[in-house]
CSV table of C-alpha atoms and ligand atoms in Angstrom, one decimal:
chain,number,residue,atom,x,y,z
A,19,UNK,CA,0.0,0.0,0.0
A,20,UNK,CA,1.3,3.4,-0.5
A,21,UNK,CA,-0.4,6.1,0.5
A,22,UNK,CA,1.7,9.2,0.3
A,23,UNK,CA,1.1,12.2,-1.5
A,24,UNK,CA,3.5,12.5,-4.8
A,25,UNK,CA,6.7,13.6,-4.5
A,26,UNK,CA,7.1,17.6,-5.8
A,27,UNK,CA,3.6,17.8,-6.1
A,28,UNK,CA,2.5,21.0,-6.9
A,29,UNK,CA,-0.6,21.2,-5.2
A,30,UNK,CA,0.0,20.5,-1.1
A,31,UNK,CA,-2.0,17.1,-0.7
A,32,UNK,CA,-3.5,15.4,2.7
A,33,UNK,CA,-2.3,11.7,3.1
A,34,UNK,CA,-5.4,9.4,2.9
A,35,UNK,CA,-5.6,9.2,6.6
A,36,UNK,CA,-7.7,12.6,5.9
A,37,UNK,CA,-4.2,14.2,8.1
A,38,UNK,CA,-2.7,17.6,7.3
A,39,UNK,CA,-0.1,18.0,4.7
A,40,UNK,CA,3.2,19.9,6.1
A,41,UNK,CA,3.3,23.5,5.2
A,42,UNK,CA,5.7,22.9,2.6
A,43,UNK,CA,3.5,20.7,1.0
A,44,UNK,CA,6.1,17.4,1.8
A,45,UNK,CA,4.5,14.6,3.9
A,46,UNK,CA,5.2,15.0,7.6
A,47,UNK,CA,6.8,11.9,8.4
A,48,UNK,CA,5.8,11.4,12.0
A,49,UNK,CA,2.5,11.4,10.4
A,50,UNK,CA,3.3,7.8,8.7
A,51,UNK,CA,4.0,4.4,10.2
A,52,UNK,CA,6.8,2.5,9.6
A,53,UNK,CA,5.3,0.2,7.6
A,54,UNK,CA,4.1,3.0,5.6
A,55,UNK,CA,7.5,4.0,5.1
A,56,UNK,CA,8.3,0.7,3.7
A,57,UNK,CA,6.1,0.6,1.1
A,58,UNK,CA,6.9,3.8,-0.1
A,59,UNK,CA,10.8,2.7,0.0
A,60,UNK,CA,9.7,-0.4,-2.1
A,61,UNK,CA,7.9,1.7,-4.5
A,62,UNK,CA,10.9,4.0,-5.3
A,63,UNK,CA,13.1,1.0,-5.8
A,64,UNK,CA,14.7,1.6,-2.3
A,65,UNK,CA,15.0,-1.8,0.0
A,66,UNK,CA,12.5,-2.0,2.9
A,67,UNK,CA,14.8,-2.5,5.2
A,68,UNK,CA,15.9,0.8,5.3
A,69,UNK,CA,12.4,1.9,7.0
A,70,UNK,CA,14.0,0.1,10.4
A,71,UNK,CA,16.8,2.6,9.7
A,72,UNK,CA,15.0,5.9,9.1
A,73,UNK,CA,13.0,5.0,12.2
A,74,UNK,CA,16.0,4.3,14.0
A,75,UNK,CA,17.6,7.5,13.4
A,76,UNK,CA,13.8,9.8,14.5
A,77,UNK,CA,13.2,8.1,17.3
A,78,UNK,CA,16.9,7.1,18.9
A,79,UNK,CA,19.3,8.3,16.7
A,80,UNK,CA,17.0,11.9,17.6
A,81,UNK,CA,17.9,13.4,14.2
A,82,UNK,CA,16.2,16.0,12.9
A,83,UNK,CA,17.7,15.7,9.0
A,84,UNK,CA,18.0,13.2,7.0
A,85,UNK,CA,21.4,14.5,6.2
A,86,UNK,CA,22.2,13.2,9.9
A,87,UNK,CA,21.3,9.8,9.0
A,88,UNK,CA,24.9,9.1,7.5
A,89,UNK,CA,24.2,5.4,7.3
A,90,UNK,CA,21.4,5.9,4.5
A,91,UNK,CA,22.8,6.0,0.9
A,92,UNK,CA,23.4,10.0,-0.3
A,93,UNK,CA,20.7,9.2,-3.2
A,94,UNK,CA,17.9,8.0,-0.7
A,95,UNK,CA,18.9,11.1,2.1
A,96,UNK,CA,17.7,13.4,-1.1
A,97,UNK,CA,14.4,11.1,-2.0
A,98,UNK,CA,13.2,11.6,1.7
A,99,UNK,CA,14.3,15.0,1.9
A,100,UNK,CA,12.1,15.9,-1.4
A,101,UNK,CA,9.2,13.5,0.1
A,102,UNK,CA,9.2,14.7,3.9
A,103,UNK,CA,9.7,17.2,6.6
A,104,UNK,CA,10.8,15.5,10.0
A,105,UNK,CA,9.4,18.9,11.4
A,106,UNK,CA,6.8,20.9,10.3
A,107,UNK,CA,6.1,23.4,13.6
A,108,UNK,CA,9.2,25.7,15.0
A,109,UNK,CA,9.8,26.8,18.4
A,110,UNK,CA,8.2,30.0,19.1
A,111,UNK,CA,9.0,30.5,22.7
A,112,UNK,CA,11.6,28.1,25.2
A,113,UNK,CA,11.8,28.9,29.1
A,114,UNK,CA,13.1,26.9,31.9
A,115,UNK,CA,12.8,26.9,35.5
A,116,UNK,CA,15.3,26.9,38.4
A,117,UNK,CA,14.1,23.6,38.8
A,118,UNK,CA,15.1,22.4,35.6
A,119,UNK,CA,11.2,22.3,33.9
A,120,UNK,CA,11.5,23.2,30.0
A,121,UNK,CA,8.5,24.6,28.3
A,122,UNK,CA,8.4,25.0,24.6
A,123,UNK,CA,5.5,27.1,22.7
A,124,UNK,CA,5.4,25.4,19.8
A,125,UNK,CA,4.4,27.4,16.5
A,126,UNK,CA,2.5,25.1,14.2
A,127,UNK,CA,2.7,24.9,10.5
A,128,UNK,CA,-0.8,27.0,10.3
A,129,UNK,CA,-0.1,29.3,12.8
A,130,UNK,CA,-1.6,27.2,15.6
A,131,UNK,CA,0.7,26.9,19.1
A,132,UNK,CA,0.7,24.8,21.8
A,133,UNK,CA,2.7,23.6,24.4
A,134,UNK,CA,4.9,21.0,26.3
A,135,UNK,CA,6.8,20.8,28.7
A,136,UNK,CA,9.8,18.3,29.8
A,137,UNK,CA,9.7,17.9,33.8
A,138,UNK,CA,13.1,16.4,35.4
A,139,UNK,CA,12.2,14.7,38.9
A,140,UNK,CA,15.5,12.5,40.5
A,141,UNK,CA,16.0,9.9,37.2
A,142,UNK,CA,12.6,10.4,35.9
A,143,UNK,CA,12.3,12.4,32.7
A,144,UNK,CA,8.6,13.3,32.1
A,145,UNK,CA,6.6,15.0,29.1
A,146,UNK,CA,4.0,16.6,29.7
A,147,UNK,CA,2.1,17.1,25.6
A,148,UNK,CA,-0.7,18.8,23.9
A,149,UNK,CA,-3.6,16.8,22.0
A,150,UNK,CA,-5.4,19.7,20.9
A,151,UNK,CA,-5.3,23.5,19.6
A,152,UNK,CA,-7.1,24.9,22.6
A,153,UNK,CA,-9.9,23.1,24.3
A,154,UNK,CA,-13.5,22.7,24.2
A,155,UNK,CA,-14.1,21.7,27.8
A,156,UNK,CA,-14.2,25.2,29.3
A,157,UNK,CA,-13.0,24.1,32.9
A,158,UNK,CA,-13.9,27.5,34.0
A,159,UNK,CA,-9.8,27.4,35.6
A,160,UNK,CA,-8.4,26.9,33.2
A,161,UNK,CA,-6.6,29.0,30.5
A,162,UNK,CA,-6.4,25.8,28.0
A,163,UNK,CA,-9.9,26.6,26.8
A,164,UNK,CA,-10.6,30.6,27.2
A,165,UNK,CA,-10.9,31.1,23.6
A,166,UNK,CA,-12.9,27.2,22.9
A,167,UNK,CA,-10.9,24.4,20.5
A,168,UNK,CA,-9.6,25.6,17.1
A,169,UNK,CA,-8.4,21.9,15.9
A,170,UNK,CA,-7.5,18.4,16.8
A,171,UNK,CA,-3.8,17.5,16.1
A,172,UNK,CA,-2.5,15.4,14.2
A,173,UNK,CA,-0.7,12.3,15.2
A,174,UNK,CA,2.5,13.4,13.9
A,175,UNK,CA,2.4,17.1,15.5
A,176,UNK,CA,2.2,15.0,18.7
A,177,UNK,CA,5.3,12.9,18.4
A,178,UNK,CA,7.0,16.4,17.2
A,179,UNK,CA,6.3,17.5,20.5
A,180,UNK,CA,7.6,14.4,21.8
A,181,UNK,CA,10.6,14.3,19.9
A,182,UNK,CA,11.7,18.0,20.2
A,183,UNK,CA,11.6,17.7,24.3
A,184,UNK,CA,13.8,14.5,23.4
A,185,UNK,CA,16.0,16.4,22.0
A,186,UNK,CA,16.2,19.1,24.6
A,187,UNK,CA,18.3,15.5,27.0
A,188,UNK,CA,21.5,14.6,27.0
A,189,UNK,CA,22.7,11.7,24.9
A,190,UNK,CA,22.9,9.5,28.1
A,191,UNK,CA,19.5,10.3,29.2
A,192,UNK,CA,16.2,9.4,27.7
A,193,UNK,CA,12.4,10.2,28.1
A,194,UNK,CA,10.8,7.8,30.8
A,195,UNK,CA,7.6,9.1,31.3
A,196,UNK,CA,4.3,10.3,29.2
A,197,UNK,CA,1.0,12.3,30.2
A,198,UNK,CA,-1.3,13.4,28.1
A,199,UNK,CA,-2.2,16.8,30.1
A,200,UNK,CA,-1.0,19.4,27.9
A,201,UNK,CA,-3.3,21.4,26.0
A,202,UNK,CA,-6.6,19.6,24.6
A,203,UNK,CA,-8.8,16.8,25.6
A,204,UNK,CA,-7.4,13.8,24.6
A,205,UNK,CA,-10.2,11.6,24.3
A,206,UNK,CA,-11.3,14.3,22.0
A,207,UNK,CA,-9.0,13.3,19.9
A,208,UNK,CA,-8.2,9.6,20.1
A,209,UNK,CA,-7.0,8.8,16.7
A,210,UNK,CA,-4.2,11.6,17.3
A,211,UNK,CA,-3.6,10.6,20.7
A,212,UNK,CA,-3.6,6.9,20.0
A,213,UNK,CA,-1.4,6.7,17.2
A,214,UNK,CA,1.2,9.3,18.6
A,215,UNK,CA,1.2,7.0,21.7
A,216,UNK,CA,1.6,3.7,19.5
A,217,UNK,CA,5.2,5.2,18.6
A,218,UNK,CA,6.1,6.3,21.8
A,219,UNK,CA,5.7,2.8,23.0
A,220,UNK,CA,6.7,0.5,20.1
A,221,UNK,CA,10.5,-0.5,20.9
A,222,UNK,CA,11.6,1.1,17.8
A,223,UNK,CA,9.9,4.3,18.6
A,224,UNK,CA,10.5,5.7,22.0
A,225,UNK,CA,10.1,2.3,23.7
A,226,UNK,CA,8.1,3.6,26.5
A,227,UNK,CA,5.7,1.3,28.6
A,228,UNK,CA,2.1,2.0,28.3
A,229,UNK,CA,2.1,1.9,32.3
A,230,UNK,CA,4.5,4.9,32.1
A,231,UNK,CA,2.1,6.8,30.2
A,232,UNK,CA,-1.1,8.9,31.8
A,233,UNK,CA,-3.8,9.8,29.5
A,234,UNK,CA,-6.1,12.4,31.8
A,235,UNK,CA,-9.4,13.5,30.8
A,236,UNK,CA,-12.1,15.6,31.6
A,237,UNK,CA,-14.4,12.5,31.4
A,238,UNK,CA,-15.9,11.5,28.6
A,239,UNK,CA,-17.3,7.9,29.3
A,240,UNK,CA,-18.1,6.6,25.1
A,241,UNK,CA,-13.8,7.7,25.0
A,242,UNK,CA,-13.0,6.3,28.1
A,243,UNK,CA,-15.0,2.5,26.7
A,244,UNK,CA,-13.2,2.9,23.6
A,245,UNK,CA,-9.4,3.7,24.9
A,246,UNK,CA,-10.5,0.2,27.2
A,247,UNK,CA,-11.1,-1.7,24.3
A,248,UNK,CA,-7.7,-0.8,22.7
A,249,UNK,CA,-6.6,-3.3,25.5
A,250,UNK,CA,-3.0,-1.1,26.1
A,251,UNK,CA,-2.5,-0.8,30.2
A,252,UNK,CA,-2.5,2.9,29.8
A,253,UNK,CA,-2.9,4.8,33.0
A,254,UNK,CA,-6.1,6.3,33.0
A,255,UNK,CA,-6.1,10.4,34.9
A,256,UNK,CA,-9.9,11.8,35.6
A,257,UNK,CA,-10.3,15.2,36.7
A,258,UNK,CA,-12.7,15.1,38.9
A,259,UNK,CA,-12.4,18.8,40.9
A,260,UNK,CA,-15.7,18.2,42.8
A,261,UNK,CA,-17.6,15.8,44.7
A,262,UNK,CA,-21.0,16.4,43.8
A,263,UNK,CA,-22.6,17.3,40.3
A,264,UNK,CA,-23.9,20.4,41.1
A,265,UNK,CA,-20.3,22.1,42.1
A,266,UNK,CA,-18.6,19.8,39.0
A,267,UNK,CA,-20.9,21.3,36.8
A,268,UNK,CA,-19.9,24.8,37.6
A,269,UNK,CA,-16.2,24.1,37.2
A,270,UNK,CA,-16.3,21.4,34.5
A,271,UNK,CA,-19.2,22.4,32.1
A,272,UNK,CA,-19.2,19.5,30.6
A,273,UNK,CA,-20.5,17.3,33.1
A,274,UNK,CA,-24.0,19.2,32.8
A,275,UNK,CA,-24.3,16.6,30.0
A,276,UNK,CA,-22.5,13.9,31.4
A,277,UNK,CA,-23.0,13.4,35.6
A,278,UNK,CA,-20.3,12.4,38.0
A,279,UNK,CA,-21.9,9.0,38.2
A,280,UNK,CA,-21.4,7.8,34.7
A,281,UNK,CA,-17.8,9.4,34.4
A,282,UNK,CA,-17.2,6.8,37.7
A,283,UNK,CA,-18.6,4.3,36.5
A,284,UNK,CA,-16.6,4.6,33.3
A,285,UNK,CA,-13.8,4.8,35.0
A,286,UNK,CA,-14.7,1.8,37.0
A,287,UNK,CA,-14.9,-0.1,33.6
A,288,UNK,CA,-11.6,1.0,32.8
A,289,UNK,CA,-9.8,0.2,36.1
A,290,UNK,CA,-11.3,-3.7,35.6
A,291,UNK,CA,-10.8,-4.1,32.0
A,292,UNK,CA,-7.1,-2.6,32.3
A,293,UNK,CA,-6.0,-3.6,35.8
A,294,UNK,CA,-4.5,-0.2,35.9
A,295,UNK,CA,-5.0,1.6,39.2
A,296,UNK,CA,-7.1,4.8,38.3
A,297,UNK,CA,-5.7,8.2,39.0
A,298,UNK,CA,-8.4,11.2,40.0
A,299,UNK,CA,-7.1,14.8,39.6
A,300,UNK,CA,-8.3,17.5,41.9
A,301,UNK,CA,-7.2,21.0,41.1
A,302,UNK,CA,-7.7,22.5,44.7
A,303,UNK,CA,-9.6,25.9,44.2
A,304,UNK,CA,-9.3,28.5,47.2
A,305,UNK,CA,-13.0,28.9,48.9
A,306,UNK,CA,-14.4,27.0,46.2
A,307,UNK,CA,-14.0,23.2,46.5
A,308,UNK,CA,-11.6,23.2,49.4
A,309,UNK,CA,-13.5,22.8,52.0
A,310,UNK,CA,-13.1,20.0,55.1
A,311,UNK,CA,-17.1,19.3,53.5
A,312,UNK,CA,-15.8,19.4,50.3
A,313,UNK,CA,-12.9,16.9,51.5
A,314,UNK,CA,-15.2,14.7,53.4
A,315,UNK,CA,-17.3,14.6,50.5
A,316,UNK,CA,-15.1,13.4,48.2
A,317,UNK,CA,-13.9,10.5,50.4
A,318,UNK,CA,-17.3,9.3,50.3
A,319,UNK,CA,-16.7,9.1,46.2
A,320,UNK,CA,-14.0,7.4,46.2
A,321,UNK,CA,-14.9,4.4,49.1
A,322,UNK,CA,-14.7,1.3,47.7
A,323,UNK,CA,-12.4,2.3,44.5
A,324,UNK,CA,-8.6,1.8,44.4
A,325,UNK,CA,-7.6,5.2,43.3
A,326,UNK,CA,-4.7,7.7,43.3
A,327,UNK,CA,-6.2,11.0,44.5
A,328,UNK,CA,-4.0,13.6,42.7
A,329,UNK,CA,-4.4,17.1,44.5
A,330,UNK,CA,-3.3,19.8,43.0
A,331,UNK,CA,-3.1,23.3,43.9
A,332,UNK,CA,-4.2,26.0,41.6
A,333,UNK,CA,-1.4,27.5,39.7
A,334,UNK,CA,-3.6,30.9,38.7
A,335,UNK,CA,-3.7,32.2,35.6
A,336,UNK,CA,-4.1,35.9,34.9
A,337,UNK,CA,-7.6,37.4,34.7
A,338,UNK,CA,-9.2,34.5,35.7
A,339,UNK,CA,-10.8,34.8,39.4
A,340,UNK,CA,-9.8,31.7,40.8
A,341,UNK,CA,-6.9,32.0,43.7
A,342,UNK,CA,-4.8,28.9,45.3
A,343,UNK,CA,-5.7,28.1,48.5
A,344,UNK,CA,-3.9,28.9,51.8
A,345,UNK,CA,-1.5,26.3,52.8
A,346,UNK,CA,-3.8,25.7,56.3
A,347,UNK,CA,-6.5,25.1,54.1
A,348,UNK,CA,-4.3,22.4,51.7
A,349,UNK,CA,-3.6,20.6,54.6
A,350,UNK,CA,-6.7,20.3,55.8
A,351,UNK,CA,-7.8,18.9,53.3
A,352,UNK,CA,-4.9,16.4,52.7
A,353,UNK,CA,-5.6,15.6,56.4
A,354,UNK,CA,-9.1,14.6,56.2
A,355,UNK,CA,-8.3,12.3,52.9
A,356,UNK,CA,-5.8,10.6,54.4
A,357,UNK,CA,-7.5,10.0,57.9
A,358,UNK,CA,-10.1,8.3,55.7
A,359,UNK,CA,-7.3,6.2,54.1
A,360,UNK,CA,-7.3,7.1,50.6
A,361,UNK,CA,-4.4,7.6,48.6
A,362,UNK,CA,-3.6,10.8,48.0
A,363,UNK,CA,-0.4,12.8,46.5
A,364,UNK,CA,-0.1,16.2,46.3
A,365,UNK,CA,1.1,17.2,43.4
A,366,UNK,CA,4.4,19.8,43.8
A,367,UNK,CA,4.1,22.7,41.7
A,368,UNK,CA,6.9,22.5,39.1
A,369,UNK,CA,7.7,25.2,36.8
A,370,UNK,CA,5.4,27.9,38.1
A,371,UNK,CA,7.5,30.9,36.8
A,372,UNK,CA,7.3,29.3,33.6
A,373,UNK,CA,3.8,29.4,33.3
A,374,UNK,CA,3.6,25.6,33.3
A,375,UNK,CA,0.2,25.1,34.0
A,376,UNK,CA,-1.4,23.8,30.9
A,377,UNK,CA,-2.1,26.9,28.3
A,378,UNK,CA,-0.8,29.5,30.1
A,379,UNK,CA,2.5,30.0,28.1
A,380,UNK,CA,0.1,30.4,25.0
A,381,UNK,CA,-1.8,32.8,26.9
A,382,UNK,CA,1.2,34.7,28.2
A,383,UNK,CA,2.9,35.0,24.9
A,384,UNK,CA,2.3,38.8,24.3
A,385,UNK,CA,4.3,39.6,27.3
A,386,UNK,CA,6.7,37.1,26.9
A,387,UNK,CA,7.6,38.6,23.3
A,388,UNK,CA,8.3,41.7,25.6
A,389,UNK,CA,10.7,40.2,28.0
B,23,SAH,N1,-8.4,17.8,29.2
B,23,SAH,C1,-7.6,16.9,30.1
B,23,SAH,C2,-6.2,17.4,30.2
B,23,SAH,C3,-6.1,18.8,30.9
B,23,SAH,S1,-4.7,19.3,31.7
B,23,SAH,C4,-8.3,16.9,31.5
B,23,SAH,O1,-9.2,17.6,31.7
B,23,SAH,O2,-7.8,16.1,32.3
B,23,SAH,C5,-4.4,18.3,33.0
B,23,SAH,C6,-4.9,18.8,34.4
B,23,SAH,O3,-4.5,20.1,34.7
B,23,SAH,C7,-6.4,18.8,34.4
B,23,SAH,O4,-6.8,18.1,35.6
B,23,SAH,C8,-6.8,20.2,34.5
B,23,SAH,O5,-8.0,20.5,35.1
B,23,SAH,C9,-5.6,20.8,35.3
B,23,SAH,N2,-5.4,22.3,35.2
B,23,SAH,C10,-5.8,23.1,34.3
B,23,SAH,N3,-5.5,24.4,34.5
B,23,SAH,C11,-4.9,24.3,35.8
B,23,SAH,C12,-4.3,25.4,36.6
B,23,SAH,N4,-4.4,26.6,36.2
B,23,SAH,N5,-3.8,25.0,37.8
B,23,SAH,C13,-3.8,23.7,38.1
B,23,SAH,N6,-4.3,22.7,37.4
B,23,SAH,C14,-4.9,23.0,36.2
């Protein structure tokens, strides 16, 4: 099968798989497989073989030319290069924090950004990546989804973003961990999200366990039935940020169509079909949903369900009128969690004078460009 556009076509053309050309009008190559790659190789008189190579060379080899790839023949480096862009966004913006966080804006091909961010934590070496442009969940919070969802991304704009923090390591070190909580919702975009995660975990890709990679939604329960019947032991993150429906659906819109119960009991499905314990996110919310009620409240929830309650405080985002909480009320309410015996892990801020909470960089850019 070969389904790549024509080389030097004159028109820009969208693989079959209905994904966006490059902007140079060259196939982005993180968009293919690498059995896609194969058959184009065999069609152009090229062996097969050398798929394994170019793959080789993305993912470990972390080139970002093919004139890097010095073990390919000079004749083949030039096909590819005539075929495919590696890279089709740029890097519009990098900061880093004291505590070694690095957050790239990235600058898509039509203009679109978002971000990612690479988090350092003893010998782990997290990624933190975006699924969408914006968001359509409108968690009130939240400066993903002040201006709503402009597209989904493709699958290969997501391994870019993989691949460019990569590269950001030093040769000895490599990428250990994955979550899906840049911007976007995920499960809004599961094709995307699903094929950028098949190459971070195929052993010629990234080689990264699907139990070191966290896919956390807002939670939509269809999307949550259909990532459990792709039967990969992903880790599965909900945001919960309430215990009851009526406070849920003033911070998570969303659920005024959905209902904490069926989001559980999604979950719940999930946790026995993947035998992955479930992680529930809590974005603490000063006077809002931090309450000792609130607290006791959501222990109730969670009886009975072996969960990971993730806590974490607000990291506030400018001209939105949410505040974190004080650190007597945080504890408070990590006391009464833990008195009730649920696990609960509260989540350190890292990278807060980056703007590492998830959209803010994007939002932040017109002062940045100042600085
Ligand atoms: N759409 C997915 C991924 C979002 S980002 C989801 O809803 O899970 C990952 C987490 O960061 C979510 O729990 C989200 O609610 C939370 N978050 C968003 N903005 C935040 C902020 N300013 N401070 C702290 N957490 C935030």
């Amino acid at each position: 099968m070969s389904s790549l556009p024509v080389i030097n076509s004159a028109t820009p053309q969208a693989s079959e798989s209905g994904e966006q050309p490059a902007g140079s009008g060259k196939t982005h190559l993180l968009n293919q497989t690498e059995p896609e790659l194969r058959d184009w190789l065999k069609d152009r008189g090229h062996p097969s073989f050398r798929a394994k190579q170019v793959w080789r060379w993305l993912f470990a080899g972390r080139a970002s030319t093919f004139d890097q790839m010095t073990d390919l023949p000079a004749k083949l480096r030039t096909d590819l290069a005539e075929a495919f862009d590696i890279f089709v966004a740029s890097e519009a913006h990098l900061s880093k924090s004291r505590d070694g966080t690095e957050k790239i804006l990235v600058r898509l091909a039509d203009g679109g950004e978002v971000e990612c961010v690479l988090l350092k934590d003893g010998i782990r070496r997290s990624i933190c990546v975006s699924s969408q442009v914006g968001c359509a969940m409108g968690c009130v919070f939240c400066a993903s989804g002040l201006d709503g969802v402009d597209r989904n991304l493709t699958k290969g704009e997501i391994i870019e973003q993989m691949l460019r923090l990569q590269h950001r390591l030093p040769d000895e070190e490599r990428l250990s961990h994955i979550v899906m909580m840049g911007m976007g919702e995920p499960l809004a975009n599961l094709p995307g999200v699903l094929g950028a995660l098949d190459a971070a975990r195929d052993a010629n890709g990234l080689g990264i366990s699907p139990r070191r990679i966290t896919i956390s939604t807002v939670g939509l329960p269809p999307a949550i039935d259909r990532l459990a019947q792709q039967g990969i032991p992903y880790n599965l993150a909900v945001s919960l940020h309430a215990p009851n429906d009526e406070l849920r659906s003033q911070l998570v819109p969303v659920n005024q169509k959905i209902g904490i119960g069926p989001v559980l009991d999604a979950a719940d499905r999930y946790f026995v079909s993947s035998g992955r314990r479930l992680t529930f996110e809590y974005v603490l919310l000063g006077g809002i949903n931090d309450s000792e009620d609130c607290a006791r409240e959501l222990t109730d929830v969670l009886k009975g369900r072996t969960v990971m309650m993730n806590v974490i405080p607000y990291n506030p985002v400018e001209g939105l009128p949410y505040v974190t909480p004080s650190n007597e009320a945080i504890s408070r309410f990590k006391q009464i969690l833990e008195a009730s015996g649920v696990n609960v892990m509260f989540r350190q801020r890292k990278g807060d004078e980056i703007d590492a909470a998830c959209g803010q960089l994007r939002r932040n850019r017109g002062s940045l460009n100042k600085k």
